[in-house]
PDB file of C-alpha atoms in Angstrom:
ATOM      1  CA  MET A 199      23.305 -97.356  23.284  1.00 41.00           C
ATOM      2  CA  GLN A 200      25.170 -94.944  21.134  1.00 42.00           C
ATOM      3  CA  PRO A 201      22.105 -92.942  20.256  1.00 41.00           C
ATOM      4  CA  ALA A 202      21.416 -92.543  23.950  1.00 41.00           C
ATOM      5  CA  ASP A 203      24.973 -91.348  24.608  1.00 44.00           C
ATOM      6  CA  ALA A 204      24.695 -88.978  21.726  1.00 40.00           C
ATOM      7  CA  GLN A 205      21.547 -87.540  23.193  1.00 42.00           C
ATOM      8  CA  GLU A 206      23.113 -87.200  26.681  1.00 41.00           C
ATOM      9  CA  ALA A 207      26.254 -85.435  25.437  1.00 40.00           C
ATOM     10  CA  PRO A 208      24.634 -82.155  24.741  1.00 40.00           C
ATOM     11  CA  ALA A 209      22.804 -82.309  28.039  1.00 41.00           C
ATOM     12  CA  GLU A 210      26.000 -82.799  30.087  1.00 41.00           C
ATOM     13  CA  GLY A 211      28.164 -80.035  28.577  1.00 39.00           C
ATOM     14  CA  THR A 212      26.580 -77.751  26.157  1.00 39.00           C
ATOM     15  CA  THR A 213      29.267 -75.122  26.584  1.00 40.00           C
ATOM     16  CA  PHE A 214      32.115 -77.500  25.685  1.00 37.00           C
ATOM     17  CA  VAL A 215      30.606 -78.917  22.490  1.00 37.00           C
ATOM     18  CA  ALA A 216      31.029 -76.597  19.547  1.00 41.00           C
ATOM     19  CA  THR A 217      28.183 -77.813  17.385  1.00 40.00           C
ATOM     20  CA  PRO A 218      25.398 -77.460  19.976  1.00 37.00           C
ATOM     21  CA  ALA A 219      26.794 -74.064  20.915  1.00 39.00           C
ATOM     22  CA  GLU A 220      26.679 -72.925  17.317  1.00 40.00           C
ATOM     23  CA  GLU A 221      23.115 -74.230  17.069  1.00 39.00           C
ATOM     24  CA  ALA A 222      22.148 -72.365  20.233  1.00 39.00           C
ATOM     25  CA  ALA A 223      23.515 -69.081  18.932  1.00 39.00           C
ATOM     26  CA  PRO A 224      20.575 -68.428  16.643  1.00 40.00           C
ATOM     27  CA  VAL A 225      18.276 -69.019  19.583  1.00 37.00           C
ATOM     28  CA  GLU A 226      20.104 -66.387  21.621  1.00 39.00           C
ATOM     29  CA  THR A 227      20.081 -64.036  18.635  1.00 38.00           C
ATOM     30  CA  ALA A 228      16.423 -64.600  18.179  1.00 39.00           C
ATOM     31  CA  ALA A 229      15.924 -63.832  21.816  1.00 38.00           C
ATOM     32  CA  GLU A 230      17.892 -60.621  21.441  1.00 41.00           C
ATOM     33  CA  GLU A 231      16.085 -59.484  18.271  1.00 44.00           C
ATOM     34  CA  PRO A 232      13.111 -57.893  20.063  1.00 42.00           C
ATOM     35  CA  ALA A 233      15.554 -55.380  21.578  1.00 43.00           C
ATOM     36  CA  ALA A 234      16.299 -53.959  18.120  1.00 42.00           C
ATOM     37  CA  PRO A 235      13.075 -51.955  17.861  1.00 40.00           C
ATOM     38  CA  GLU A 236      13.989 -50.249  21.129  1.00 42.00           C
ATOM     39  CA  ALA A 237      17.253 -49.112  19.562  1.00 39.00           C
ATOM     40  CA  GLU A 238      15.388 -47.982  16.496  1.00 42.00           C
ATOM     41  CA  ALA A 239      12.860 -46.164  18.643  1.00 41.00           C
ATOM     42  CA  GLU A 240      15.500 -43.742  19.891  1.00 44.00           C
ATOM     43  CA  PRO A 241      15.801 -41.849  16.562  1.00 40.00           C
ATOM     44  CA  ALA A 242      12.033 -41.701  16.430  1.00 41.00           C
ATOM     45  CA  GLU A 243      11.958 -40.173  19.883  1.00 42.00           C
ATOM     46  CA  VAL A 244      14.689 -37.757  18.825  1.00 39.00           C
ATOM     47  CA  ALA A 245      12.680 -36.928  15.720  1.00 42.00           C
ATOM     48  CA  ASP A 246       9.655 -36.316  17.889  1.00 48.00           C
ATOM     49  CA  ASP A 247      11.734 -34.047  20.072  1.00 47.00           C
ATOM     50  CA  HIS A 248      12.930 -32.188  16.988  1.00 45.00           C
ATOM     51  CA  GLY A 249       9.378 -32.001  15.716  1.00 45.00           C
ATOM     52  CA  ASP A 250       8.182 -30.571  19.012  1.00 50.00           C
ATOM     53  CA  ALA A 251      11.065 -28.116  18.989  1.00 45.00           C
ATOM     54  CA  ASP A 252      10.290 -27.116  15.414  1.00 47.00           C
ATOM     55  CA  ALA A 253       6.632 -26.748  16.280  1.00 43.00           C
ATOM     56  CA  GLU A 254       7.478 -24.600  19.286  1.00 46.00           C
ATOM     57  CA  HIS A 255       9.882 -22.582  17.134  1.00 43.00           C
ATOM     58  CA  ALA A 256       7.239 -22.201  14.441  1.00 42.00           C
ATOM     59  CA  ASP A 257       4.672 -21.144  17.012  1.00 46.00           C
ATOM     60  CA  ALA A 258       7.117 -18.678  18.488  1.00 42.00           C
ATOM     61  CA  GLY A 259       7.962 -17.368  15.035  1.00 42.00           C
ATOM     62  CA  HIS A 260       4.286 -17.122  14.216  1.00 41.00           C
ATOM     63  CA  ASP A 261       3.649 -15.227  17.426  1.00 42.00           C
ATOM     64  CA  ASP A 262       6.557 -12.888  16.674  1.00 42.00           C
ATOM     65  CA  ALA A 263       5.303 -12.405  13.140  1.00 39.00           C
ATOM     66  CA  ALA A 264       1.826 -11.764  14.451  1.00 38.00           C
ATOM     67  CA  GLU A 265       3.192  -9.207  16.895  1.00 39.00           C
ATOM     68  CA  ASP A 266       5.196  -7.558  14.116  1.00 42.00           C
ATOM     69  CA  HIS A 267       2.144  -7.659  11.880  1.00 40.00           C
ATOM     70  CA  GLY A 268       0.033  -6.097  14.577  1.00 38.00           C
ATOM     71  CA  ASP A 269       2.627  -3.464  15.325  1.00 41.00           C
ATOM     72  CA  SER A 270       3.058  -2.668  11.650  1.00 39.00           C
ATOM     73  CA  HIS A 271      -0.644  -2.151  11.147  1.00 42.00           C
ATOM     74  CA  ALA A 272      -0.928  -0.025  14.261  1.00 43.00           C
ATOM     75  CA  THR A 273       0.165   2.827  12.034  1.00 47.00           C
ATOM     76  CA  ALA A 274       0.526   6.428  13.030  1.00 61.00           C
ATOM     77  CA  HIS A 275      -2.583   8.526  13.209  1.00 72.00           C
ATOM     78  CA  ILE A 276      -3.378  10.180   9.877  1.00 85.00           C
ATOM     79  CA  GLU A 277      -3.820  13.864  10.648  1.00 86.00           C
ATOM     80  CA  ASP A 278      -6.765  15.616   9.029  1.00 88.00           C
ATOM     81  CA  ILE A 279      -5.411  18.620   7.124  1.00 91.00           C
ATOM     82  CA  ASP A 280      -7.623  21.582   6.326  1.00 91.00           C
ATOM     83  CA  PHE A 281      -7.040  21.814   2.569  1.00 93.00           C
ATOM     84  CA  SER A 282      -8.572  24.720   0.689  1.00 93.00           C
ATOM     85  CA  PHE A 283     -10.344  22.432  -1.806  1.00 92.00           C
ATOM     86  CA  GLU A 284     -12.331  20.520   0.800  1.00 89.00           C
ATOM     87  CA  GLY A 285     -16.044  21.035   1.299  1.00 85.00           C
ATOM     88  CA  PRO A 286     -18.809  21.800  -1.196  1.00 85.00           C
ATOM     89  CA  PHE A 287     -17.533  25.347  -1.764  1.00 88.00           C
ATOM     90  CA  GLY A 288     -13.783  24.693  -1.547  1.00 90.00           C
ATOM     91  CA  SER A 289     -11.398  25.516  -4.375  1.00 93.00           C
ATOM     92  CA  TYR A 290      -7.775  24.870  -5.222  1.00 96.00           C
ATOM     93  CA  ASP A 291      -5.170  27.364  -4.066  1.00 96.00           C
ATOM     94  CA  GLN A 292      -3.436  28.338  -7.303  1.00 96.00           C
ATOM     95  CA  PHE A 293      -0.179  29.317  -5.606  1.00 97.00           C
ATOM     96  CA  GLN A 294      -0.145  26.083  -3.619  1.00 97.00           C
ATOM     97  CA  LEU A 295      -0.547  24.090  -6.838  1.00 98.00           C
ATOM     98  CA  GLN A 296       2.357  25.989  -8.381  1.00 97.00           C
ATOM     99  CA  ARG A 297       4.528  25.169  -5.367  1.00 98.00           C
ATOM    100  CA  GLY A 298       3.454  21.524  -5.575  1.00 98.00           C
ATOM    101  CA  LEU A 299       4.381  21.450  -9.257  1.00 98.00           C
ATOM    102  CA  GLN A 300       7.817  22.777  -8.352  1.00 97.00           C
ATOM    103  CA  VAL A 301       8.287  20.056  -5.710  1.00 98.00           C
ATOM    104  CA  TYR A 302       7.226  17.386  -8.182  1.00 98.00           C
ATOM    105  CA  THR A 303       9.544  18.713 -10.903  1.00 97.00           C
ATOM    106  CA  GLU A 304      12.632  19.078  -8.719  1.00 97.00           C
ATOM    107  CA  VAL A 305      12.187  16.096  -6.380  1.00 97.00           C
ATOM    108  CA  CYS A 306       9.722  13.489  -7.646  1.00 96.00           C
ATOM    109  CA  ALA A 307       9.815  13.586 -11.461  1.00 95.00           C
ATOM    110  CA  ALA A 308      13.025  11.545 -11.672  1.00 93.00           C
ATOM    111  CA  CYS A 309      11.290   8.419 -10.315  1.00 94.00           C
ATOM    112  CA  HIS A 310       7.539   9.035 -10.722  1.00 96.00           C
ATOM    113  CA  GLY A 311       5.617   9.752 -13.900  1.00 96.00           C
ATOM    114  CA  MET A 312       2.163  11.262 -14.462  1.00 97.00           C
ATOM    115  CA  LYS A 313       1.111   9.716 -17.751  1.00 95.00           C
ATOM    116  CA  PHE A 314      -2.583  10.597 -17.379  1.00 96.00           C
ATOM    117  CA  VAL A 315      -2.047  14.349 -16.938  1.00 97.00           C
ATOM    118  CA  PRO A 316      -1.903  16.532 -20.080  1.00 97.00           C
ATOM    119  CA  ILE A 317       0.708  19.262 -19.871  1.00 98.00           C
ATOM    120  CA  ARG A 318      -1.721  21.858 -21.247  1.00 97.00           C
ATOM    121  CA  ALA A 319      -3.821  21.446 -18.068  1.00 97.00           C
ATOM    122  CA  LEU A 320      -1.199  23.500 -16.219  1.00 97.00           C
ATOM    123  CA  SER A 321      -2.740  26.613 -17.760  1.00 96.00           C
ATOM    124  CA  ASP A 322      -6.317  25.834 -16.673  1.00 94.00           C
ATOM    125  CA  ASP A 323      -8.068  28.353 -14.448  1.00 89.00           C
ATOM    126  CA  GLY A 324      -8.897  25.711 -11.848  1.00 90.00           C
ATOM    127  CA  GLY A 325      -5.308  24.460 -11.807  1.00 94.00           C
ATOM    128  CA  PRO A 326      -1.879  26.068 -11.444  1.00 96.00           C
ATOM    129  CA  GLY A 327      -2.881  28.702 -14.018  1.00 95.00           C
ATOM    130  CA  LEU A 328       0.513  29.067 -15.698  1.00 96.00           C
ATOM    131  CA  PRO A 329       0.808  31.323 -18.767  1.00 96.00           C
ATOM    132  CA  GLU A 330       0.773  29.578 -22.150  1.00 96.00           C
ATOM    133  CA  ASP A 331       4.382  30.460 -22.983  1.00 96.00           C
ATOM    134  CA  GLN A 332       5.544  29.133 -19.617  1.00 96.00           C
ATOM    135  CA  VAL A 333       3.639  25.874 -20.189  1.00 97.00           C
ATOM    136  CA  ARG A 334       5.310  25.433 -23.588  1.00 96.00           C
ATOM    137  CA  ALA A 335       8.732  26.081 -22.065  1.00 96.00           C
ATOM    138  CA  TYR A 336       7.996  23.618 -19.254  1.00 97.00           C
ATOM    139  CA  ALA A 337       6.946  20.929 -21.765  1.00 96.00           C
ATOM    140  CA  GLY A 338      10.202  21.363 -23.677  1.00 95.00           C
ATOM    141  CA  ASP A 339      12.240  20.719 -20.522  1.00 95.00           C
ATOM    142  CA  LEU A 340      10.586  17.341 -19.863  1.00 94.00           C
ATOM    143  CA  LEU A 341      11.819  14.005 -21.178  1.00 91.00           C
ATOM    144  CA  PRO A 342      11.547  13.741 -24.970  1.00 93.00           C
ATOM    145  CA  ILE A 343       8.865  11.599 -26.581  1.00 94.00           C
ATOM    146  CA  VAL A 344       8.811   9.302 -29.609  1.00 92.00           C
ATOM    147  CA  ASP A 345       6.446  10.694 -32.222  1.00 90.00           C
ATOM    148  CA  ALA A 346       3.775   8.129 -33.100  1.00 88.00           C
ATOM    149  CA  ALA A 347       3.580   9.302 -36.714  1.00 88.00           C
ATOM    150  CA  THR A 348       7.272   9.463 -37.616  1.00 90.00           C
ATOM    151  CA  GLY A 349       8.764   7.118 -35.014  1.00 90.00           C
ATOM    152  CA  GLU A 350      11.430   9.701 -34.241  1.00 93.00           C
ATOM    153  CA  GLU A 351      12.252  11.272 -30.913  1.00 94.00           C
ATOM    154  CA  ARG A 352      11.160  14.868 -30.396  1.00 94.00           C
ATOM    155  CA  ASP A 353      10.659  17.410 -27.628  1.00 95.00           C
ATOM    156  CA  ARG A 354       7.362  17.419 -25.815  1.00 96.00           C
ATOM    157  CA  VAL A 355       4.765  20.084 -26.504  1.00 95.00           C
ATOM    158  CA  SER A 356       1.878  21.281 -24.375  1.00 95.00           C
ATOM    159  CA  THR A 357      -0.565  18.889 -26.077  1.00 95.00           C
ATOM    160  CA  ASP A 358       1.450  15.882 -24.877  1.00 96.00           C
ATOM    161  CA  HIS A 359       1.118  14.230 -21.490  1.00 96.00           C
ATOM    162  CA  PHE A 360       3.634  14.116 -18.666  1.00 97.00           C
ATOM    163  CA  PRO A 361       6.300  11.417 -19.135  1.00 95.00           C
ATOM    164  CA  THR A 362       5.915   7.811 -18.066  1.00 92.00           C
ATOM    165  CA  VAL A 363       8.816   6.796 -15.825  1.00 90.00           C
ATOM    166  CA  SER A 364       9.387   3.038 -15.757  1.00 84.00           C
ATOM    167  CA  GLY A 365      12.216   0.635 -15.051  1.00 79.00           C
ATOM    168  CA  MET A 366      13.988  -1.046 -12.169  1.00 76.00           C
ATOM    169  CA  GLY A 367      13.706   0.980  -8.971  1.00 76.00           C
ATOM    170  CA  MET A 368      11.187   3.450 -10.370  1.00 88.00           C
ATOM    171  CA  GLY A 369       8.134   4.388  -8.317  1.00 91.00           C
ATOM    172  CA  PRO A 370       4.441   4.160  -9.211  1.00 94.00           C
ATOM    173  CA  ASP A 371       2.665   6.659 -11.425  1.00 96.00           C
ATOM    174  CA  LEU A 372       1.320   9.593  -9.398  1.00 97.00           C
ATOM    175  CA  SER A 373      -1.460  10.770 -11.711  1.00 96.00           C
ATOM    176  CA  LEU A 374      -4.301   9.267  -9.644  1.00 96.00           C
ATOM    177  CA  MET A 375      -2.464   8.519  -6.406  1.00 96.00           C
ATOM    178  CA  ALA A 376      -4.572  10.906  -4.306  1.00 95.00           C
ATOM    179  CA  LYS A 377      -7.713   8.981  -5.326  1.00 93.00           C
ATOM    180  CA  ALA A 378      -6.102   5.536  -5.122  1.00 92.00           C
ATOM    181  CA  ARG A 379      -5.116   5.861  -1.451  1.00 91.00           C
ATOM    182  CA  ALA A 380      -7.319   6.349   1.590  1.00 84.00           C
ATOM    183  CA  GLY A 381      -6.256   7.908   4.860  1.00 77.00           C
ATOM    184  CA  PHE A 382      -9.477   7.468   6.791  1.00 76.00           C
ATOM    185  CA  HIS A 383     -11.357   4.233   7.472  1.00 72.00           C
ATOM    186  CA  GLY A 384     -14.068   2.863   9.716  1.00 66.00           C
ATOM    187  CA  PRO A 385     -15.215   2.783  12.312  1.00 68.00           C
ATOM    188  CA  ILE A 386     -15.725  -1.002  12.022  1.00 64.00           C
ATOM    189  CA  GLY A 387     -16.027  -0.787   8.277  1.00 60.00           C
ATOM    190  CA  LEU A 388     -18.944   1.663   8.216  1.00 66.00           C
ATOM    191  CA  GLY A 389     -17.029   4.381   6.390  1.00 65.00           C
ATOM    192  CA  VAL A 390     -18.341   7.139   8.657  1.00 68.00           C
ATOM    193  CA  ASN A 391     -14.908   8.750   8.866  1.00 66.00           C
ATOM    194  CA  GLN A 392     -14.762   8.999   5.077  1.00 66.00           C
ATOM    195  CA  PHE A 393     -18.220  10.560   5.039  1.00 66.00           C
ATOM    196  CA  VAL A 394     -17.107  13.222   7.529  1.00 65.00           C
ATOM    197  CA  ASN A 395     -13.463  13.788   6.537  1.00 67.00           C
ATOM    198  CA  GLY A 396     -13.405  12.508   2.959  1.00 73.00           C
ATOM    199  CA  ILE A 397     -11.387   9.585   1.661  1.00 80.00           C
ATOM    200  CA  GLY A 398      -8.182  11.177   2.905  1.00 87.00           C
ATOM    201  CA  GLY A 399      -5.878  10.521  -0.052  1.00 91.00           C
ATOM    202  CA  PRO A 400      -3.972  13.828   0.274  1.00 94.00           C
ATOM    203  CA  GLU A 401      -3.707  13.332   4.037  1.00 94.00           C
ATOM    204  CA  TYR A 402      -2.264   9.861   3.480  1.00 94.00           C
ATOM    205  CA  ILE A 403       0.346  11.191   1.036  1.00 96.00           C
ATOM    206  CA  HIS A 404       1.288  13.944   3.493  1.00 96.00           C
ATOM    207  CA  ALA A 405       1.608  11.388   6.299  1.00 95.00           C
ATOM    208  CA  VAL A 406       3.892   9.107   4.256  1.00 96.00           C
ATOM    209  CA  LEU A 407       6.160  12.017   3.295  1.00 97.00           C
ATOM    210  CA  THR A 408       6.491  13.227   6.898  1.00 96.00           C
ATOM    211  CA  SER A 409       6.554   9.944   8.902  1.00 95.00           C
ATOM    212  CA  TYR A 410      10.060   8.620   8.258  1.00 96.00           C
ATOM    213  CA  THR A 411      11.549   7.302  11.507  1.00 95.00           C
ATOM    214  CA  GLY A 412      15.213   7.363  10.456  1.00 94.00           C
ATOM    215  CA  GLU A 413      15.569   3.568  10.781  1.00 96.00           C
ATOM    216  CA  GLU A 414      16.985   1.435   7.978  1.00 96.00           C
ATOM    217  CA  LYS A 415      17.273  -2.294   7.347  1.00 95.00           C
ATOM    218  CA  GLU A 416      18.389  -4.525   4.490  1.00 94.00           C
ATOM    219  CA  GLN A 417      16.069  -7.221   3.204  1.00 92.00           C
ATOM    220  CA  ALA A 418      16.637  -9.411   0.129  1.00 91.00           C
ATOM    221  CA  GLY A 419      19.394  -7.104  -1.052  1.00 89.00           C
ATOM    222  CA  SER A 420      17.235  -3.972  -0.811  1.00 91.00           C
ATOM    223  CA  VAL A 421      17.384  -1.179   1.737  1.00 95.00           C
ATOM    224  CA  LEU A 422      14.101  -0.419   3.481  1.00 96.00           C
ATOM    225  CA  TYR A 423      13.337   2.743   5.426  1.00 97.00           C
ATOM    226  CA  GLY A 424      11.168   2.977   8.504  1.00 96.00           C
ATOM    227  CA  ASN A 425       7.891   4.840   7.964  1.00 96.00           C
ATOM    228  CA  SER A 426       5.173   4.741  10.589  1.00 94.00           C
ATOM    229  CA  ALA A 427       2.424   5.783   8.154  1.00 93.00           C
ATOM    230  CA  PHE A 428       3.158   3.147   5.501  1.00 93.00           C
ATOM    231  CA  PRO A 429       1.462  -0.277   5.863  1.00 90.00           C
ATOM    232  CA  GLY A 430       4.036  -2.680   7.265  1.00 91.00           C
ATOM    233  CA  GLY A 431       6.153   0.092   8.751  1.00 94.00           C
ATOM    234  CA  TRP A 432       8.865  -0.119   6.052  1.00 95.00           C
ATOM    235  CA  ILE A 433       9.087   1.457   2.604  1.00 95.00           C
ATOM    236  CA  SER A 434      11.657   1.120  -0.184  1.00 94.00           C
ATOM    237  CA  MET A 435      11.532   4.831  -1.067  1.00 95.00           C
ATOM    238  CA  PRO A 436      14.211   6.828   0.746  1.00 95.00           C
ATOM    239  CA  PRO A 437      13.112  10.057   2.423  1.00 96.00           C
ATOM    240  CA  PRO A 438      12.573  12.395  -0.545  1.00 96.00           C
ATOM    241  CA  LEU A 439      12.221  15.673   1.349  1.00 97.00           C
ATOM    242  CA  SER A 440      14.501  17.612   3.643  1.00 95.00           C
ATOM    243  CA  GLU A 441      14.556  21.157   4.904  1.00 95.00           C
ATOM    244  CA  ASP A 442      15.052  23.669   2.066  1.00 94.00           C
ATOM    245  CA  ARG A 443      15.199  20.896  -0.549  1.00 95.00           C
ATOM    246  CA  VAL A 444      13.605  23.377  -2.952  1.00 96.00           C
ATOM    247  CA  THR A 445      13.579  27.167  -3.038  1.00 96.00           C
ATOM    248  CA  TYR A 446      10.084  28.504  -3.563  1.00 97.00           C
ATOM    249  CA  GLU A 447       9.854  31.393  -5.976  1.00 91.00           C
ATOM    250  CA  ASP A 448       7.245  33.143  -3.809  1.00 91.00           C
ATOM    251  CA  GLY A 449       9.500  33.037  -0.733  1.00 92.00           C
ATOM    252  CA  THR A 450       7.457  30.482   1.245  1.00 95.00           C
ATOM    253  CA  PRO A 451       9.664  28.622   3.785  1.00 96.00           C
ATOM    254  CA  ALA A 452      10.426  25.187   2.317  1.00 96.00           C
ATOM    255  CA  THR A 453       9.886  23.051   5.408  1.00 97.00           C
ATOM    256  CA  VAL A 454       9.193  19.332   5.088  1.00 97.00           C
ATOM    257  CA  ASP A 455       5.622  19.869   6.258  1.00 97.00           C
ATOM    258  CA  GLN A 456       5.051  22.714   3.794  1.00 97.00           C
ATOM    259  CA  MET A 457       6.481  20.797   0.845  1.00 98.00           C
ATOM    260  CA  SER A 458       4.449  17.707   1.774  1.00 97.00           C
ATOM    261  CA  THR A 459       1.250  19.741   1.998  1.00 97.00           C
ATOM    262  CA  ASP A 460       1.884  21.439  -1.347  1.00 98.00           C
ATOM    263  CA  MET A 461       2.737  18.129  -3.015  1.00 98.00           C
ATOM    264  CA  SER A 462      -0.407  16.484  -1.613  1.00 97.00           C
ATOM    265  CA  ALA A 463      -2.605  19.312  -2.900  1.00 97.00           C
ATOM    266  CA  PHE A 464      -0.946  19.150  -6.317  1.00 98.00           C
ATOM    267  CA  LEU A 465      -1.542  15.383  -6.568  1.00 98.00           C
ATOM    268  CA  MET A 466      -5.165  15.931  -5.610  1.00 96.00           C
ATOM    269  CA  TRP A 467      -5.441  18.315  -8.546  1.00 97.00           C
ATOM    270  CA  THR A 468      -3.839  15.792 -10.933  1.00 97.00           C
ATOM    271  CA  ALA A 469      -6.406  13.219  -9.795  1.00 96.00           C
ATOM    272  CA  GLU A 470      -9.351  15.671  -9.857  1.00 95.00           C
ATOM    273  CA  PRO A 471      -8.456  18.460 -12.329  1.00 95.00           C
ATOM    274  CA  LYS A 472     -12.129  19.301 -12.944  1.00 94.00           C
ATOM    275  CA  MET A 473     -13.200  19.387  -9.312  1.00 92.00           C
ATOM    276  CA  MET A 474     -14.160  23.062  -9.435  1.00 91.00           C
ATOM    277  CA  ASP A 475     -16.316  22.522 -12.517  1.00 92.00           C
ATOM    278  CA  ARG A 476     -17.952  19.525 -10.876  1.00 92.00           C
ATOM    279  CA  LYS A 477     -18.762  21.507  -7.746  1.00 92.00           C
ATOM    280  CA  MET A 478     -20.180  24.336  -9.840  1.00 94.00           C
ATOM    281  CA  VAL A 479     -22.416  21.925 -11.754  1.00 95.00           C
ATOM    282  CA  GLY A 480     -23.551  20.407  -8.467  1.00 94.00           C
ATOM    283  CA  LEU A 481     -24.390  23.834  -7.045  1.00 94.00           C
ATOM    284  CA  VAL A 482     -26.384  24.769 -10.156  1.00 96.00           C
ATOM    285  CA  ALA A 483     -28.222  21.435  -9.994  1.00 97.00           C
ATOM    286  CA  VAL A 484     -29.165  21.994  -6.349  1.00 96.00           C
ATOM    287  CA  LEU A 485     -30.428  25.519  -7.094  1.00 97.00           C
ATOM    288  CA  PHE A 486     -32.423  24.206 -10.051  1.00 98.00           C
ATOM    289  CA  LEU A 487     -34.026  21.497  -7.917  1.00 98.00           C
ATOM    290  CA  MET A 488     -34.926  24.069  -5.260  1.00 98.00           C
ATOM    291  CA  VAL A 489     -36.623  26.320  -7.842  1.00 98.00           C
ATOM    292  CA  LEU A 490     -38.383  23.325  -9.400  1.00 98.00           C
ATOM    293  CA  SER A 491     -39.632  22.189  -5.994  1.00 97.00           C
ATOM    294  CA  ALA A 492     -41.032  25.662  -5.285  1.00 97.00           C
ATOM    295  CA  LEU A 493     -42.797  25.778  -8.670  1.00 95.00           C
ATOM    296  CA  LEU A 494     -44.305  22.326  -8.155  1.00 94.00           C
ATOM    297  CA  TYR A 495     -45.587  23.375  -4.748  1.00 93.00           C
ATOM    298  CA  LEU A 496     -47.216  26.519  -6.169  1.00 92.00           C
ATOM    299  CA  VAL A 497     -48.754  24.569  -9.055  1.00 90.00           C
ATOM    300  CA  ASN A 498     -50.149  22.023  -6.648  1.00 88.00           C
ATOM    301  CA  LYS A 499     -51.586  24.735  -4.431  1.00 86.00           C
ATOM    302  CA  ARG A 500     -53.074  26.668  -7.357  1.00 85.00           C
ATOM    303  CA  LEU A 501     -54.519  23.858  -9.486  1.00 85.00           C
ATOM    304  CA  TRP A 502     -55.092  20.805  -7.344  1.00 79.00           C
ATOM    305  CA  ALA A 503     -55.848  22.134  -3.873  1.00 74.00           C
ATOM    306  CA  PRO A 504     -59.412  23.373  -4.761  1.00 74.00           C
ATOM    307  CA  HIS A 505     -60.306  20.046  -6.356  1.00 73.00           C
ATOM    308  CA  LYS A 506     -59.022  18.109  -3.362  1.00 72.00           C
ATOM    309  CA  GLY A 507     -61.246  20.215  -1.098  1.00 67.00           C
ATOM    310  CA  LYS A 508     -64.342  19.450  -3.168  1.00 67.00           C
ATOM    311  CA  LEU A 509     -63.611  15.735  -3.129  1.00 64.00           C
ATOM    312  CA  LYS A 510     -63.543  15.748   0.668  1.00 63.00           C
ATOM    313  CA  HIS A 511     -67.072  17.218   0.822  1.00 58.00           C
TER     314      HIS A 511
END
């Protein structure tokens, strides 16, 4: 009888008996446990929302970067300049090269070297054509050089090269810059524009020197300057030229366009100092081939034409 009563007691009042209630608690907890994943699912949903937001932000940033990239590469039109040295019969303007040398010396030499250009070349006939004494005086005013034989510092002489300028904040060497840059491309990679207008290195240099927009921005602790001709639209070199920055000895007005043109022509000479000799050799070679072709035609007509006629009969 007692076992039966003990079995009926929980059935009559489960809420009033402590022990059955405590035993039922795990059952209720077990029943509530499936709800826990729903609570845990909320951070996952929030993470998904953050992921979607980040993805949208990344896409938006990518689109903005793509637009900036497209805008930056939609650079200003490189104007074709009629330089005197262009064409098969063109030659350097000696006075223009002298003005370009003056611009380089007074404006650019502090940050840009020309280590591949010998100073003695300034007296060449196809170059600036300076007198020998003036070239020696110019060499002495440049940065001193360490003598390789003695290891001591000395003044430069005309047989030395232009200085090499290096260090933090210094610009690239300008010796071959007119050949290292191209102002004309295409269309669609065919290079037809370069065939018609040339590579366009001097035109590119002129465009960079004259295309500052006046805008400035700071990036990674450095100040960048807006330039519509430079790839990316921003350049770390501040505008080097301004009206009357130099005073030309021949009285030529020192406008920004004039100084840029003279500097571009001078850098073309530093990159191609023997251009006139090369053109002369090419002209002589063409004349020689024309004479040789005429002689071969006459020889063929004189010696082989009669024999060819007999073979036909």
